[in-house]
PDB file of C-alpha atoms in Angstrom:
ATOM      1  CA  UNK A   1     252.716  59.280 106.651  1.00  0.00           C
ATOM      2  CA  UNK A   2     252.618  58.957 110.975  1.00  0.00           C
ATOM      3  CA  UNK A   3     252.883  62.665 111.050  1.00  0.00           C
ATOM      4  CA  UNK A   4     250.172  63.673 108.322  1.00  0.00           C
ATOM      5  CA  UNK A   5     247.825  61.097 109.406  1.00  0.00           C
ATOM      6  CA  UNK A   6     247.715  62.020 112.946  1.00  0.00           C
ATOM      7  CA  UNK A   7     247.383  65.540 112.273  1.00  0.00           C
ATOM      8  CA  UNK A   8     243.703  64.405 110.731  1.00  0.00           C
ATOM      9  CA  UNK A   9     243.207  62.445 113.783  1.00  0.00           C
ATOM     10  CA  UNK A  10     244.197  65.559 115.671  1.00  0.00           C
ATOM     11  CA  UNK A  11     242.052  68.669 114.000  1.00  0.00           C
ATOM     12  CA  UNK A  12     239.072  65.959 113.271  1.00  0.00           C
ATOM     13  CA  UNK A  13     238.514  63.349 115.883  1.00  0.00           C
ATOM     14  CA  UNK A  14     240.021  64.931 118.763  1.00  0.00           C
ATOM     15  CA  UNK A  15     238.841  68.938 117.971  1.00  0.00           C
ATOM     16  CA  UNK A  16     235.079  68.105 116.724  1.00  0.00           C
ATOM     17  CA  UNK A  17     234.361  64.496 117.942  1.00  0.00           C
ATOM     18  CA  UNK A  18     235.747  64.055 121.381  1.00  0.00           C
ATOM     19  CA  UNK A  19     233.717  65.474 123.748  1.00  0.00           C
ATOM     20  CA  UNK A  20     234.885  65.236 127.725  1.00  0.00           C
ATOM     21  CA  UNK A  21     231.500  62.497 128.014  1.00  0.00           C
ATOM     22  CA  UNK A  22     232.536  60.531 125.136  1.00  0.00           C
ATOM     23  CA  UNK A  23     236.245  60.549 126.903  1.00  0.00           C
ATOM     24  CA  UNK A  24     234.994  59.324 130.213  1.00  0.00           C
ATOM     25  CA  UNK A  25     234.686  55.955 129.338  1.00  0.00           C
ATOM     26  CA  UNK A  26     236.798  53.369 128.233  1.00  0.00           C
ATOM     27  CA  UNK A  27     234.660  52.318 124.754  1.00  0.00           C
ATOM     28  CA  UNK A  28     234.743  56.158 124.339  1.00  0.00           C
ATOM     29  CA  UNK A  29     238.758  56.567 124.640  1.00  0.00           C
ATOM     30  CA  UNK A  30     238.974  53.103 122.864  1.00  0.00           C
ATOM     31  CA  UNK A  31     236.691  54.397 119.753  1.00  0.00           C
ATOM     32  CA  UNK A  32     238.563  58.412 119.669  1.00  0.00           C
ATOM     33  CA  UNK A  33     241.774  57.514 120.598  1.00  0.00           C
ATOM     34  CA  UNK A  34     243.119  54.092 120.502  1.00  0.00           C
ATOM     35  CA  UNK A  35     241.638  52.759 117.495  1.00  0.00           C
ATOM     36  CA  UNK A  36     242.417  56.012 115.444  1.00  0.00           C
ATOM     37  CA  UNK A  37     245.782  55.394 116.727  1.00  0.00           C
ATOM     38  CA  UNK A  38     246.270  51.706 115.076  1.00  0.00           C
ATOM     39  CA  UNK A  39     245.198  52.948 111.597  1.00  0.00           C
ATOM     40  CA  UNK A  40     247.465  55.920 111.848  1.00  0.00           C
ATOM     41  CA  UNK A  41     250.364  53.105 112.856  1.00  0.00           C
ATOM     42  CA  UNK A  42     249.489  50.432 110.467  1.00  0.00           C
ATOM     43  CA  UNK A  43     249.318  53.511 107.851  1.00  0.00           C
ATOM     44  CA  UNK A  44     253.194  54.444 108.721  1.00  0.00           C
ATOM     45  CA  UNK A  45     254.145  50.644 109.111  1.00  0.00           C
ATOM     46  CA  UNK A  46     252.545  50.042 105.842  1.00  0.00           C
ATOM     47  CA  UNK A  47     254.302  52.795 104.173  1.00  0.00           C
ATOM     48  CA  UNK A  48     257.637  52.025 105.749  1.00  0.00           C
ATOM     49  CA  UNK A  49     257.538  48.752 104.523  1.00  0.00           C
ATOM     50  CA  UNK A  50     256.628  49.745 101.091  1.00  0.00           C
ATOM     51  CA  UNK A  51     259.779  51.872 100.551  1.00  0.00           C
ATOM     52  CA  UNK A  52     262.022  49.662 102.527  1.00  0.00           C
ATOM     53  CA  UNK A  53     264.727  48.905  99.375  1.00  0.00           C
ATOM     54  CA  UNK A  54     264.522  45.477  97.648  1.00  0.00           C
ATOM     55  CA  UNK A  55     267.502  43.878  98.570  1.00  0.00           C
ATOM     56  CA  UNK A  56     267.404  44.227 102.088  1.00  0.00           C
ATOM     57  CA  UNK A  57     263.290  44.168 102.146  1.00  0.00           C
ATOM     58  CA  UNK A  58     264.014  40.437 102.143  1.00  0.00           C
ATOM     59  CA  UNK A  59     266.028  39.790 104.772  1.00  0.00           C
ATOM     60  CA  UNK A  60     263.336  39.598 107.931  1.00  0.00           C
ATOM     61  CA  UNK A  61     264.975  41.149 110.828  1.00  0.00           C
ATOM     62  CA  UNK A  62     266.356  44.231 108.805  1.00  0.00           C
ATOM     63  CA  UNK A  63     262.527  44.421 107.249  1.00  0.00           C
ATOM     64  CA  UNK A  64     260.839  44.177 110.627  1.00  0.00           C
ATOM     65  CA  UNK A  65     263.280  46.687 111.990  1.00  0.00           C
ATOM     66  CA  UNK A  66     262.234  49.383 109.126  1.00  0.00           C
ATOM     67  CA  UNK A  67     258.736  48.557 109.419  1.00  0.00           C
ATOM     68  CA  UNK A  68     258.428  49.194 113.191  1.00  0.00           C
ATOM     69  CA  UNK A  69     261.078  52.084 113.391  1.00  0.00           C
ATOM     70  CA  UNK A  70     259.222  54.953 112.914  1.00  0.00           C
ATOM     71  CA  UNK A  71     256.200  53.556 114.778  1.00  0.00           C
ATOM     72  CA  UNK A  72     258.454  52.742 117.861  1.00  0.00           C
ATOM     73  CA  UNK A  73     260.150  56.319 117.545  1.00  0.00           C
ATOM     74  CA  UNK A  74     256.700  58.090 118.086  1.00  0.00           C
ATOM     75  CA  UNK A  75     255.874  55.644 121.139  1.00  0.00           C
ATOM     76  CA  UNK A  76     259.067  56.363 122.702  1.00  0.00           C
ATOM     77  CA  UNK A  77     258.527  60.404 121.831  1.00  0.00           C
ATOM     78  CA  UNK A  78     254.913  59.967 122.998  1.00  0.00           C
ATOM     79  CA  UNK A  79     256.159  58.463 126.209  1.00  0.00           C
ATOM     80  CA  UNK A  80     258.894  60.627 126.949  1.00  0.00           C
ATOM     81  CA  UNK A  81     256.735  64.157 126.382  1.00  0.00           C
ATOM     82  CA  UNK A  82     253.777  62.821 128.282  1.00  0.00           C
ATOM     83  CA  UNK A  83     255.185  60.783 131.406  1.00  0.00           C
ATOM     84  CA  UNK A  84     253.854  62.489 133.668  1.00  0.00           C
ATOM     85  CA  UNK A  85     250.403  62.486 132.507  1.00  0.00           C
ATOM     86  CA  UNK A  86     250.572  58.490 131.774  1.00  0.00           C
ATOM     87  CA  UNK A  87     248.083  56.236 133.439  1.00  0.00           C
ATOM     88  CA  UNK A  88     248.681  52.858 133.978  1.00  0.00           C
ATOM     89  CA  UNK A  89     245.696  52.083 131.073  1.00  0.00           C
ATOM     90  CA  UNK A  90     247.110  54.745 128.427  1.00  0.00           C
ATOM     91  CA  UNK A  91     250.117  53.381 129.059  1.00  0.00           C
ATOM     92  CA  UNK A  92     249.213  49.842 128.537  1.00  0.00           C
ATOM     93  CA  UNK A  93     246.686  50.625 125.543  1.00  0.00           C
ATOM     94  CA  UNK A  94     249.251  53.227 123.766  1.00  0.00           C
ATOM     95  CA  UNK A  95     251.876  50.023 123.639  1.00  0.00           C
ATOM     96  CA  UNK A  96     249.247  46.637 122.520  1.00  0.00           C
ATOM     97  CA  UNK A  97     248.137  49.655 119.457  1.00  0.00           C
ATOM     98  CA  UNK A  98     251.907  50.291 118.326  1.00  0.00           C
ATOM     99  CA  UNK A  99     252.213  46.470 118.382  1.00  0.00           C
ATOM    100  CA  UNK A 100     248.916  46.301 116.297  1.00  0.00           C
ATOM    101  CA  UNK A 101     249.391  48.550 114.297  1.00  0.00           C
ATOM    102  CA  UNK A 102     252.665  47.390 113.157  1.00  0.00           C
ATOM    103  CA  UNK A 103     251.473  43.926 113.010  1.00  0.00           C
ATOM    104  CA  UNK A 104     248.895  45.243 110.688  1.00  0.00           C
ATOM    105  CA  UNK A 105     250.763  46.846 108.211  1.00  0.00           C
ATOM    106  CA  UNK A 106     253.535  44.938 108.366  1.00  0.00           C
ATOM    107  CA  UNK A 107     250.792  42.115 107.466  1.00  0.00           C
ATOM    108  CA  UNK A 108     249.410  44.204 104.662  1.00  0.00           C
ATOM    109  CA  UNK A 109     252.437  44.944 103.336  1.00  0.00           C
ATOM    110  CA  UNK A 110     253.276  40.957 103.049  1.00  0.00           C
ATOM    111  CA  UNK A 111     249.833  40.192 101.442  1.00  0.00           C
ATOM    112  CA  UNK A 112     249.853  42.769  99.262  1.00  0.00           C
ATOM    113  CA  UNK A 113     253.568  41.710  98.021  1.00  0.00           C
ATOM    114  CA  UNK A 114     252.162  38.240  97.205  1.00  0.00           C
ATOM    115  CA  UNK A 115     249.209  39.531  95.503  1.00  0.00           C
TER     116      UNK A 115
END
């Protein structure tokens, strides 16, 4: 789901929509980048928690740990190709959207498993 998801974030937003201006500012990196970025993660955290396996999907600590695994992989992958291109504000953004976005679809996931 993370990886087919951001590939439309890739060849759409970042290909057609993001223009150097529009990346200048913050609202502009906040509207192309960031914000793309927590539906892509709540997406994947959604879907992770969907096909975590019944017996253990109720057990919180193994749940939460399925539902942000994935998620947490790409941050740490994202991190570890692009250090030396972080800034102190992609850096800080990149990690409150994971968190988001987890929170998100972990929170999705719950409501719609009530529902």
């Amino acid at each position: 789901m993370l990886v087919a998801t951001e590939y439309v974030q890739a060849t759409v937003v970042y290909e057609h929509v993001a223009t150097p201006e529009r990346m200048g500012t913050f609202g502009g990196r906040l509207l192309l980048i960031h914000l793309p970025d927590a539906v892509c993660l709540a997406l994947a955290a959604w879907a992770a928690a969907r096909a975590h396996r019944e017996p253990f999907r109720h057990v919180p600590p193994h749940h939460l740990a399925a539902v942000v695994a994935v998620p947490l992989a790409a941050q740490l992958l994202n991190m570890a190709v692009r250090w030396e291109h972080l800034a102190a504000e992609g850096l800080l953004m990149s990690n409150v959207v994971m968190a988001t976005g987890c929170a998100v679809g972990y929170l999705v996931a719950r409501l719609r498993e009530d529902g």
